[in-house]
Short mmCIF file of C-alpha atoms and ligand atoms in Angstrom, two decimals:
data_model
loop_
_atom_site.label_atom_id
_atom_site.label_comp_id
_atom_site.label_asym_id
_atom_site.label_seq_id
_atom_site.Cartn_x
_atom_site.Cartn_y
_atom_site.Cartn_z
CA UNK A 18 -64.12 70.33 108.90
CA UNK A 19 -62.55 67.15 110.24
CA UNK A 20 -63.48 66.41 113.87
CA UNK A 21 -60.70 63.86 114.34
CA UNK A 22 -57.96 65.10 116.69
CA UNK A 23 -54.43 64.91 115.26
CA UNK A 24 -50.93 65.80 116.45
CA UNK A 25 -48.30 67.87 114.67
CA UNK A 26 -45.96 64.83 114.66
CA UNK A 27 -48.68 62.87 112.85
CA UNK A 28 -48.87 65.64 110.22
CA UNK A 29 -45.07 65.69 109.84
CA UNK A 30 -44.96 61.90 109.46
CA UNK A 31 -47.66 62.06 106.79
CA UNK A 32 -45.76 64.79 104.94
CA UNK A 33 -42.70 62.50 104.97
CA UNK A 34 -44.74 59.59 103.68
CA UNK A 35 -46.27 61.61 100.83
CA UNK A 36 -42.79 62.90 99.90
CA UNK A 37 -42.18 59.34 98.69
CA UNK A 38 -44.99 59.71 96.15
CA UNK A 39 -43.53 61.03 92.89
CA UNK A 40 -45.75 63.42 90.94
CA UNK A 41 -45.66 65.61 87.89
CA UNK A 42 -45.95 69.37 88.33
CA UNK A 43 -48.56 71.63 86.75
CA UNK A 44 -49.47 75.30 86.82
CA UNK A 45 -53.19 75.97 87.27
CA UNK A 46 -54.25 79.20 85.59
CA UNK A 47 -57.50 81.14 85.87
CA UNK A 48 -58.83 84.47 84.67
CA UNK A 49 -61.11 87.03 86.26
CA UNK A 50 -61.92 89.72 83.70
CA UNK A 51 -58.58 91.13 82.57
CA UNK A 52 -56.65 89.62 85.52
CA UNK A 53 -54.71 86.36 85.30
CA UNK A 54 -54.02 84.22 88.36
CA UNK A 55 -52.13 80.97 88.77
CA UNK A 56 -50.33 78.61 91.10
CA UNK A 57 -48.11 75.54 91.03
CA UNK A 58 -49.84 72.25 91.91
CA UNK A 59 -49.00 68.60 92.19
CA UNK A 60 -52.30 67.46 93.74
CA UNK A 61 -53.89 66.55 90.42
CA UNK A 62 -55.43 63.41 88.95
CA UNK A 63 -57.57 62.36 86.06
CA UNK A 64 -61.08 61.30 87.11
CA UNK A 65 -63.17 60.16 84.12
CA UNK A 66 -62.48 59.64 80.43
CA UNK A 67 -66.11 60.05 79.30
CA UNK A 68 -66.51 62.93 79.69
CA UNK A 69 -62.85 63.85 80.23
CA UNK A 70 -62.48 65.25 83.73
CA UNK A 71 -59.75 65.85 86.28
CA UNK A 72 -59.44 66.89 89.91
CA UNK A 73 -57.22 69.42 91.63
CA UNK A 74 -56.91 70.14 95.36
CA UNK A 75 -56.25 73.78 96.30
CA UNK A 76 -55.79 75.44 99.66
CA UNK A 77 -58.73 77.72 100.34
CA UNK A 78 -56.39 80.62 101.12
CA UNK A 79 -54.56 80.49 97.76
CA UNK A 80 -55.28 83.68 95.79
CA UNK A 81 -56.14 81.60 92.72
CA UNK A 82 -58.93 79.63 94.46
CA UNK A 83 -61.56 82.43 94.54
CA UNK A 84 -60.69 83.39 90.96
CA UNK A 85 -61.64 79.86 89.85
CA UNK A 86 -64.79 79.99 91.98
CA UNK A 87 -65.88 83.30 90.42
CA UNK A 88 -65.03 82.44 86.81
CA UNK A 89 -66.07 78.77 86.89
CA UNK A 90 -63.15 77.88 84.63
CA UNK A 91 -59.45 77.06 84.94
CA UNK A 92 -56.64 75.39 83.01
CA UNK A 93 -53.91 72.96 83.98
CA UNK A 94 -50.54 73.32 82.25
CA UNK A 95 -48.27 70.26 82.49
CA UNK A 96 -44.69 71.44 83.00
CA UNK A 97 -41.68 70.03 81.13
CA UNK A 98 -38.43 69.08 82.89
CA UNK A 99 -36.77 72.35 81.87
CA UNK A 100 -39.61 74.49 83.33
CA UNK A 101 -38.50 74.32 86.98
CA UNK A 102 -38.19 78.12 87.07
CA UNK A 103 -41.84 78.41 85.98
CA UNK A 104 -42.88 76.07 88.81
CA UNK A 105 -40.86 78.10 91.33
CA UNK A 106 -42.32 81.37 90.06
CA UNK A 107 -45.94 80.16 90.42
CA UNK A 108 -45.26 78.68 93.89
CA UNK A 109 -44.13 82.07 95.25
CA UNK A 110 -46.48 84.22 97.31
CA UNK A 111 -46.19 87.12 94.88
CA UNK A 112 -48.74 89.12 92.94
CA UNK A 113 -50.30 87.64 89.80
CA UNK A 114 -48.70 90.50 87.84
CA UNK A 115 -45.23 89.29 88.94
CA UNK A 116 -46.08 85.68 88.17
CA UNK A 117 -47.13 86.44 84.59
CA UNK A 118 -44.55 89.15 83.82
CA UNK A 119 -42.89 88.47 80.41
CA UNK A 120 -44.14 84.87 80.42
CA UNK A 121 -44.78 83.46 76.93
CA UNK A 122 -48.39 82.27 76.73
CA UNK A 123 -51.40 82.05 74.49
CA UNK A 124 -55.12 82.15 75.21
CA UNK A 125 -57.45 79.17 75.41
CA UNK A 126 -61.04 79.07 74.19
CA UNK A 127 -62.29 80.54 77.50
CA UNK A 128 -59.62 83.26 77.50
CA UNK A 129 -57.58 81.59 80.26
CA UNK A 130 -53.77 81.70 79.96
CA UNK A 131 -52.12 78.59 78.50
CA UNK A 132 -48.37 78.66 79.13
CA UNK A 133 -46.00 78.09 76.21
CA UNK A 134 -43.37 75.33 76.29
CA UNK A 135 -45.43 72.86 78.34
CA UNK A 136 -46.11 69.18 77.55
CA UNK A 137 -49.81 69.99 77.19
CA UNK A 138 -52.76 71.74 78.74
CA UNK A 139 -56.42 71.14 79.56
CA UNK A 140 -58.98 73.91 79.87
CA UNK A 141 -61.79 73.02 82.26
CA UNK A 142 -65.23 74.07 83.40
CA UNK A 143 -65.82 73.58 87.14
CA UNK A 144 -68.14 70.56 87.55
CA UNK A 145 -67.86 69.98 91.31
CA UNK A 146 -66.60 72.10 94.21
CA UNK A 147 -66.11 70.22 97.48
CA UNK A 148 -64.56 72.01 100.48
CA UNK A 149 -62.56 69.70 102.75
CA UNK A 150 -60.96 71.11 105.93
CA UNK A 151 -58.68 73.92 104.63
CA UNK A 152 -58.70 72.72 101.00
CA UNK A 153 -61.24 72.56 98.21
CA UNK A 154 -61.43 69.62 95.80
CA UNK A 155 -62.30 70.91 92.34
CA UNK A 156 -63.44 68.61 89.55
CA UNK A 157 -63.07 70.15 86.12
CA UNK A 158 -64.69 68.89 82.92
CA UNK A 159 -62.28 69.37 80.04
CA UNK A 160 -63.69 71.74 77.40
CA UNK A 161 -60.50 72.07 75.36
CA UNK A 162 -57.14 70.34 75.40
CA UNK A 163 -53.90 70.62 73.53
CA UNK A 164 -50.71 68.59 73.32
CA UNK A 165 -47.47 70.54 73.57
CA UNK A 166 -43.87 69.39 73.40
CA UNK A 167 -43.05 65.70 73.53
CA UNK A 168 -40.33 65.69 76.19
CA UNK A 169 -39.58 64.64 79.78
CA UNK A 170 -41.85 66.00 82.55
CA UNK A 171 -40.96 68.09 85.57
CA UNK A 172 -41.14 65.65 88.48
CA UNK A 173 -41.45 66.32 92.23
CA UNK A 174 -40.19 63.72 94.74
CA UNK A 175 -38.76 63.88 98.29
CA UNK A 176 -39.71 67.58 98.43
CA UNK A 177 -37.46 68.37 95.45
CA UNK A 178 -37.41 68.49 91.67
CA UNK A 179 -35.89 65.82 89.45
CA UNK A 180 -32.86 67.14 87.55
CA UNK A 181 -32.70 66.73 83.77
CA UNK A 182 -29.60 64.68 82.83
CA UNK A 183 -29.91 64.94 79.05
CA UNK A 184 -32.64 65.23 76.44
CA UNK A 185 -34.69 62.42 78.01
CA UNK A 186 -32.95 61.60 81.31
CA UNK A 187 -34.07 62.57 84.83
CA UNK A 188 -32.32 62.12 88.16
CA UNK A 189 -34.62 61.98 91.18
CA UNK A 190 -33.67 63.85 94.38
CA UNK A 191 -31.73 61.61 96.76
CA UNK A 192 -30.78 59.04 94.12
CA UNK A 193 -27.46 58.50 92.33
CA UNK A 194 -28.79 57.47 88.92
C1 FMN B 15 -44.24 71.35 93.72
C2 FMN B 15 -45.35 72.16 94.37
C3 FMN B 15 -46.64 71.65 94.38
C4 FMN B 15 -47.70 72.36 94.96
N1 FMN B 15 -48.96 71.83 94.93
C5 FMN B 15 -49.99 72.53 95.44
C6 FMN B 15 -51.31 72.00 95.34
O1 FMN B 15 -51.54 70.92 94.78
N2 FMN B 15 -52.34 72.75 95.86
C7 FMN B 15 -52.11 73.96 96.47
O2 FMN B 15 -53.08 74.58 96.93
N3 FMN B 15 -50.87 74.50 96.57
C8 FMN B 15 -49.81 73.81 96.05
N4 FMN B 15 -48.55 74.34 96.11
C9 FMN B 15 -48.35 75.65 96.76
C10 FMN B 15 -48.78 76.84 95.86
O3 FMN B 15 -48.17 76.78 94.59
C11 FMN B 15 -48.38 78.18 96.56
O4 FMN B 15 -49.00 78.24 97.81
C12 FMN B 15 -48.74 79.42 95.73
O5 FMN B 15 -47.98 80.53 96.22
C13 FMN B 15 -50.20 79.84 95.77
O6 FMN B 15 -50.36 80.95 94.87
P1 FMN B 15 -51.63 81.94 94.90
O7 FMN B 15 -51.88 82.29 96.35
O8 FMN B 15 -51.21 83.14 94.06
O9 FMN B 15 -52.80 81.21 94.29
C14 FMN B 15 -47.46 73.63 95.55
C15 FMN B 15 -46.16 74.15 95.54
C16 FMN B 15 -45.12 73.42 94.95
C17 FMN B 15 -43.72 74.00 94.93
#
């Protein structure tokens, strides 16, 4: 845990600063026996190319976090611009059954759910697990990847989603063009 004292106004200011950092949006999926779990994330980055690896940051109290810890595997599904409803569904504090109800998907090599209609997905084996304050930083080594549709991404900026303006156009929140 961090020992440095901080104020709530400092946290709010940092939230406002990070809202100016545009990101893509992904759904992380995991599987524990017959049960699927998943959540929306934008704290995601690639780490190494050889071997291919990436990092996600999850709150320790997310229901999906212990599922990844138990199974040692997870997948990231990169959402397309027209998958805002999928992002909203996986960001809700609802049961995994609700999140996956009637959702088109297929299974990866480890059995984890890979969502249909995404720009691509990477299936990972947990290579490092580093708790930090109320989060855990998870490095995943990619064991399988697939490219999906070739279209515009779902983007998150200023605490909102970019709006598709055509087949390839996106309008960012708070901007006119
Ligand atoms: C755009 C967006 C990005 C998010 N990114 C993260 C993230 O990177 N890590 C995280 O732990 N939660 C993130 N969340 C919040 C989780 O999606 C949310 O808490 C979810 O309900 C957790 O689901 P679970 O408890 O079923 O695992 C994000 C939410 C949104 C809308």
